mmCIF file of C-alpha atoms and ligand atoms in Angstrom:
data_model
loop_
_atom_site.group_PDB
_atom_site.id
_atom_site.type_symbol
_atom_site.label_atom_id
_atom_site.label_comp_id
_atom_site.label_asym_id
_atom_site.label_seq_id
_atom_site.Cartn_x
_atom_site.Cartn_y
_atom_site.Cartn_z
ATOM 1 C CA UNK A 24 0.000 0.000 0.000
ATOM 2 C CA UNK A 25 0.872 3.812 -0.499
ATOM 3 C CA UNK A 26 2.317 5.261 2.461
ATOM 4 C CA UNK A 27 0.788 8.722 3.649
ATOM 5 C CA UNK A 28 0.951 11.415 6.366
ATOM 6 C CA UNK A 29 -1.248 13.713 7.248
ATOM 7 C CA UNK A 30 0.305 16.995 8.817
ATOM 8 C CA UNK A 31 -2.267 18.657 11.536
ATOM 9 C CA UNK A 32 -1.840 21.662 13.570
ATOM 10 C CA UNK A 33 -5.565 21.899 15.471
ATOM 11 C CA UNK A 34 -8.331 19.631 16.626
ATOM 12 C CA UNK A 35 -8.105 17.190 13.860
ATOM 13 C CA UNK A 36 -11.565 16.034 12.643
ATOM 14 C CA UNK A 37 -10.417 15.597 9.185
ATOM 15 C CA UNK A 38 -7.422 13.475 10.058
ATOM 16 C CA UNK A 39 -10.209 11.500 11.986
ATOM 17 C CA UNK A 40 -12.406 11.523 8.747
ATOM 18 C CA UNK A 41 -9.498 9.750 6.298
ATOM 19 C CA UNK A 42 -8.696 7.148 9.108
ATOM 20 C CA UNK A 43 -12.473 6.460 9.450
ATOM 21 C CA UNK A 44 -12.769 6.348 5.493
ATOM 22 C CA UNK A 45 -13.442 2.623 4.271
ATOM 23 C CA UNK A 46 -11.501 1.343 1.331
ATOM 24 C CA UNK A 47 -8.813 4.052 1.932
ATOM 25 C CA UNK A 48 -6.047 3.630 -0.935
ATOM 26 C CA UNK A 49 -2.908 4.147 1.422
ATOM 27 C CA UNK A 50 -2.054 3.418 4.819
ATOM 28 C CA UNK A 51 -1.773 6.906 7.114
ATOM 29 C CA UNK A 52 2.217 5.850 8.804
ATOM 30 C CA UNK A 53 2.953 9.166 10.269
ATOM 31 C CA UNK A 54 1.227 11.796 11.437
ATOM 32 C CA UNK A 55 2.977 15.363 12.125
ATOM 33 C CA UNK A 56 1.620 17.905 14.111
ATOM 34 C CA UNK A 57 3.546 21.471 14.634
ATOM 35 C CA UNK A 58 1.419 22.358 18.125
ATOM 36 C CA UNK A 59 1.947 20.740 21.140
ATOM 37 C CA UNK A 60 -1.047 19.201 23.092
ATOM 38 C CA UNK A 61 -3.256 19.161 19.770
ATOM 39 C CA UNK A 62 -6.499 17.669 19.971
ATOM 40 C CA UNK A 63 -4.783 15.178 16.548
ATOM 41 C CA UNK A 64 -2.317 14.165 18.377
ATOM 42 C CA UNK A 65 -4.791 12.275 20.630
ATOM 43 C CA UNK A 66 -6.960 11.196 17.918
ATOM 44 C CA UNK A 67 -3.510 9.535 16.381
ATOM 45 C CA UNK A 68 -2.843 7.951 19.267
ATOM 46 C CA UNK A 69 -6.435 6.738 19.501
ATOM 47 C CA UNK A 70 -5.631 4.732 15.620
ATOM 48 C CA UNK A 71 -2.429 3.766 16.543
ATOM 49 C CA UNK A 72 -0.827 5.944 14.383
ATOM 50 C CA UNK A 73 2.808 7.311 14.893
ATOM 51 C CA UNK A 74 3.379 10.987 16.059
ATOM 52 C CA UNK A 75 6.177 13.234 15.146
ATOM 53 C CA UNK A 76 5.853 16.048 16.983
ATOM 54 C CA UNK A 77 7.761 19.528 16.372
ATOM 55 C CA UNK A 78 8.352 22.710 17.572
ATOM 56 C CA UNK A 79 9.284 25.095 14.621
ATOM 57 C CA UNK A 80 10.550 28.006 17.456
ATOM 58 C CA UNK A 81 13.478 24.950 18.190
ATOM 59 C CA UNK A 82 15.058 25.192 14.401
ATOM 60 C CA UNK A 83 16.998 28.324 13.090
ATOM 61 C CA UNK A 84 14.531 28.258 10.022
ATOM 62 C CA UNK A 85 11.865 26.479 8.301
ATOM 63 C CA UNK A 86 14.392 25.041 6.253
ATOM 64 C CA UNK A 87 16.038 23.369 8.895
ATOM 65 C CA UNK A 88 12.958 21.578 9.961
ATOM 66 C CA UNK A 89 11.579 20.879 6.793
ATOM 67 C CA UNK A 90 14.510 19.114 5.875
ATOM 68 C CA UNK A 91 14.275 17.227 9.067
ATOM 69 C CA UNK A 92 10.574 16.483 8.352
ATOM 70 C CA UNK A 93 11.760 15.128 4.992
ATOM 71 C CA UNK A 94 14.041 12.831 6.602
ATOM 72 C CA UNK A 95 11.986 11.483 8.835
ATOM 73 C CA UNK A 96 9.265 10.854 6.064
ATOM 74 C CA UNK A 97 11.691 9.255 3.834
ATOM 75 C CA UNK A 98 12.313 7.080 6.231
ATOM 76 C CA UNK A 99 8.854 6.080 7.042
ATOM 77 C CA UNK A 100 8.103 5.470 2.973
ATOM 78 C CA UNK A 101 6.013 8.015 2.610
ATOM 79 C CA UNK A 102 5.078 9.437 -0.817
ATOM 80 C CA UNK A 103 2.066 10.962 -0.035
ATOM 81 C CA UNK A 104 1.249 14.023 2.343
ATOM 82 C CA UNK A 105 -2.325 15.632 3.061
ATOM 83 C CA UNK A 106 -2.172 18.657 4.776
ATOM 84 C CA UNK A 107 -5.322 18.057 7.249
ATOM 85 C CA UNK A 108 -5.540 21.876 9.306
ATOM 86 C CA UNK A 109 -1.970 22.453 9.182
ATOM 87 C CA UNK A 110 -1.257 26.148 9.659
ATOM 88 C CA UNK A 111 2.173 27.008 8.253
ATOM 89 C CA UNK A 112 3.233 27.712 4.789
ATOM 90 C CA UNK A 113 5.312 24.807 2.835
ATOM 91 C CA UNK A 114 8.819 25.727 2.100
ATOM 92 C CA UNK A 115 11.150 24.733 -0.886
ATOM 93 C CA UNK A 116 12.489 21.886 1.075
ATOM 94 C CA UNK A 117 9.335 20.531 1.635
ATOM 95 C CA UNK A 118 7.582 20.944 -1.666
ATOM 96 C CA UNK A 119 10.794 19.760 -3.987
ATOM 97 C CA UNK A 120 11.136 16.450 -1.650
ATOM 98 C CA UNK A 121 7.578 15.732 -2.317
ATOM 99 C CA UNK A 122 6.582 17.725 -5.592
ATOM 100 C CA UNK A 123 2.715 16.954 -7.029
ATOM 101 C CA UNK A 124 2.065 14.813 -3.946
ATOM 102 C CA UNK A 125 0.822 17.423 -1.220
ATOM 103 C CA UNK A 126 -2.610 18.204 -1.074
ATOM 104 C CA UNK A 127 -4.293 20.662 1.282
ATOM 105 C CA UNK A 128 -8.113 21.299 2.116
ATOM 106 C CA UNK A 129 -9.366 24.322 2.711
ATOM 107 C CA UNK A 130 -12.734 25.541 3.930
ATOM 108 C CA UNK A 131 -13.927 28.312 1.250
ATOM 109 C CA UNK A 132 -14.403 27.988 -2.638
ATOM 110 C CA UNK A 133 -10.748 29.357 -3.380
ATOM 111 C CA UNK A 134 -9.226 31.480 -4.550
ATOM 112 C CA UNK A 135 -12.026 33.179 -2.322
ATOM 113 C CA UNK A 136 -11.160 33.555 1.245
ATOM 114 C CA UNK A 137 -7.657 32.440 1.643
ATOM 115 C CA UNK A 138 -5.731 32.113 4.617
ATOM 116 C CA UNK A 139 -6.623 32.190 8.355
ATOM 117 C CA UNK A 140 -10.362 31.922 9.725
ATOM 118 C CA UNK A 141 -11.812 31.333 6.038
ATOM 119 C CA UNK A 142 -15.298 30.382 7.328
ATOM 120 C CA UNK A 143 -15.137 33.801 9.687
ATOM 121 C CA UNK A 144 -14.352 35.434 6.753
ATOM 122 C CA UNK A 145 -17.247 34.658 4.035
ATOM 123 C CA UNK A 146 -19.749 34.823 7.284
ATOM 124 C CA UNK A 147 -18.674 38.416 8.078
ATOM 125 C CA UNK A 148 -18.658 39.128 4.280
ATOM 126 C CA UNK A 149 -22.228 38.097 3.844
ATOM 127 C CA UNK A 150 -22.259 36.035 0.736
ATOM 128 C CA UNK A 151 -24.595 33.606 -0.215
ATOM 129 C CA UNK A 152 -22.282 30.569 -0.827
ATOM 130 C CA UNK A 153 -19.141 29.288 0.503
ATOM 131 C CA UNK A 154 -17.582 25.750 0.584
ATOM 132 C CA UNK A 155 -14.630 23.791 0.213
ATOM 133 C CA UNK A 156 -11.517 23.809 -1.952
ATOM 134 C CA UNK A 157 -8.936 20.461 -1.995
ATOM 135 C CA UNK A 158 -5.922 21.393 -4.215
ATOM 136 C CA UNK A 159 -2.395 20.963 -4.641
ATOM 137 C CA UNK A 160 0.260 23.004 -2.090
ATOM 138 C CA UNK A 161 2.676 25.566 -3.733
ATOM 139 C CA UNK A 162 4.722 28.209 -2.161
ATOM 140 C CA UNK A 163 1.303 30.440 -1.795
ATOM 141 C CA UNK A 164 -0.978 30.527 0.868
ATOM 142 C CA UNK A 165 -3.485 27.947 -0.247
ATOM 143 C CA UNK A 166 -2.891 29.052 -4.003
ATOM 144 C CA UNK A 167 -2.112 25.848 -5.622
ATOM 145 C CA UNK A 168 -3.974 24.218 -8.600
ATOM 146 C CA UNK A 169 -7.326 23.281 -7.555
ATOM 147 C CA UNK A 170 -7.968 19.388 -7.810
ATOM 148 C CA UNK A 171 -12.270 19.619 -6.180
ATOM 149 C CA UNK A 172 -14.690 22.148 -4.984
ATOM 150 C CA UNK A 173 -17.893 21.815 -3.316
ATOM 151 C CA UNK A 174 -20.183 24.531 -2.708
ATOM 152 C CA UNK A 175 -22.239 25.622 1.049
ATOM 153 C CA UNK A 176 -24.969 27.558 1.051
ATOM 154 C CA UNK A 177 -24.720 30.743 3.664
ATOM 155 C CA UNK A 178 -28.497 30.277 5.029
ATOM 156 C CA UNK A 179 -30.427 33.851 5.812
ATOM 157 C CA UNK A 180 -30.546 32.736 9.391
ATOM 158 C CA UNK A 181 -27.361 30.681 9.809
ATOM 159 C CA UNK A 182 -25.138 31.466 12.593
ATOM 160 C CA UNK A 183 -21.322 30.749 12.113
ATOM 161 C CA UNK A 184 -21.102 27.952 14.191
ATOM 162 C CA UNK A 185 -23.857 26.567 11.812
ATOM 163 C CA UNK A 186 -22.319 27.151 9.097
ATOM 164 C CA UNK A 187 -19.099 25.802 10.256
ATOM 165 C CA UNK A 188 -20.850 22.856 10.757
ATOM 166 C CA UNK A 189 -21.896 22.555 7.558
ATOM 167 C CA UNK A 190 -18.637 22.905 6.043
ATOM 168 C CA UNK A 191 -16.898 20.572 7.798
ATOM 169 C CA UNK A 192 -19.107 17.733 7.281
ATOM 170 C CA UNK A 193 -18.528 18.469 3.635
ATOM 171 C CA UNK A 194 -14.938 18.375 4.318
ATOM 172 C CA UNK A 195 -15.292 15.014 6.376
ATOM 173 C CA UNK A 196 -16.737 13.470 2.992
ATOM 174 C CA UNK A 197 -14.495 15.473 0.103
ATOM 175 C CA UNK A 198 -11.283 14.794 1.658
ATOM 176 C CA UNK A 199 -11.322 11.027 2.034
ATOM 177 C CA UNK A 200 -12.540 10.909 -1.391
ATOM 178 C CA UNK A 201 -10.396 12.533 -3.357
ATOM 179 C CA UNK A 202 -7.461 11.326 -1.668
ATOM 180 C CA UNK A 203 -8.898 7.781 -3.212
ATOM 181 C CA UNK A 204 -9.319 9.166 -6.227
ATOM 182 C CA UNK A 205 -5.628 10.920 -6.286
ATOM 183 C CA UNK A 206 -3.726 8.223 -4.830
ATOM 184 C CA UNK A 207 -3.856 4.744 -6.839
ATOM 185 C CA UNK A 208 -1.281 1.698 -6.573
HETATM 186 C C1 GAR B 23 -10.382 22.636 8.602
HETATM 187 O O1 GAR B 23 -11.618 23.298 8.447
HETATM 188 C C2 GAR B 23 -9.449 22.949 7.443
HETATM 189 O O2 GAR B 23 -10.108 23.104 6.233
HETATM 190 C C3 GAR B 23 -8.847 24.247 7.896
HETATM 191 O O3 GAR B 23 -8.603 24.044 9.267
HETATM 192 C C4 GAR B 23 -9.626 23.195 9.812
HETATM 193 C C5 GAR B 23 -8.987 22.100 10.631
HETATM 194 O O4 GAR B 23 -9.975 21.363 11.328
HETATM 195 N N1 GAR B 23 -7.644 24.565 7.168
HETATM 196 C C6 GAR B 23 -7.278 25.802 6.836
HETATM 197 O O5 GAR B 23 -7.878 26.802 7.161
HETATM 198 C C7 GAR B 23 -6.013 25.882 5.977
HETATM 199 N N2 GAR B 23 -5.790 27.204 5.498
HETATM 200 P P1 GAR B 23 -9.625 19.919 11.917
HETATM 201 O O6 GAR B 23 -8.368 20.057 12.769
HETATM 202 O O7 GAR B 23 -10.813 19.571 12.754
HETATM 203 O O8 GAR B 23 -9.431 18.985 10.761
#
């Protein structure tokens, strides 16, 4: 089987979504989480899955821990890497070592809404449809070719946390099945 990690900086309910996916094309070796005391790094724990966890503020430069990140994948067997909530930018060292095989989600209809608090963001904007964007990670932030969208309707009366809601049960569903569709023996 293809060997994956997801890379998680928050509470991790799409991490949790891919492990709970049926049929999944790859095996999830490695998870990597940036933040200590993440709610992921429980859920990992909870699958069995292995953590590395980092502390960027320890390395001279995101160089320097990329390139240990890519060591340690490398030595796992992992070809595959789905950025799952993962709140830093990709560097050079990451993207060369794994070039056309990161994917990111992220919750608006890029290029619409990128960055931090995306959801926040369309809600205080007022428009009438939001969603989901899965795509391919470049040097941008969340910029890369788009590989799926799926729209969300912004309801007249929604609150955010509704809509939030919403949007991540579309993620739970869109993730998992794209990564099938991307990542084939
Ligand atoms: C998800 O909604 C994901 O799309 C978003 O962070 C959340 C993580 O939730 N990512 C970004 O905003 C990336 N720019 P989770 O930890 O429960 O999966």
């Amino acid at each position: 089987k293809i060997k994956a990690a997801v890379f998680a900086s928050g509470t991790g309910s799409n991490f949790q979504a891919i492990m709970e996916k049926r049929d999944l094309h790859c095996e999830v070796v490695l998870l990597v989480c940036d933040k200590q005391g993440a709610g992921v790094i429980r859920k990992a724990e909870k699958y069995d899955v292995p953590v590395l966890e980092f502390n960027p503020k320890s390395y001279a430069s995101k160089a320097e821990y990329e390139a240990m990140l890519v060591e340690k994948l490398m030595e796992a067997g992992v070809t595959w890497i789905f950025l799952a909530g993962y709140m830093r930018i990709a560097g050079p060292v990451l993207l060369q070592a794994f070039e056309n095989n990161i994917i990111n989600i992220h919750p608006s209809l890029l290029p619409d809404f990128p960055g931090k608090d995306a959801i926040g963001q369309a809600y205080a904007a007022g428009v009438g449809k939001t969603g989901v964007t899965v795509h391919y990670i470049d040097e941008g932030i969340d910029t890369g070719p788009i590989i799926a969208q799926e729209g969300v309707a912004v309801l007249p009366d929604d609150t955010e946390e509704a809509l939030k809601k919403r949007i991540q049960d579309v993620e739970h569903q869109l993730y998992p099945e794209v990564i099938n569709r991307l990542v084939r023996e």
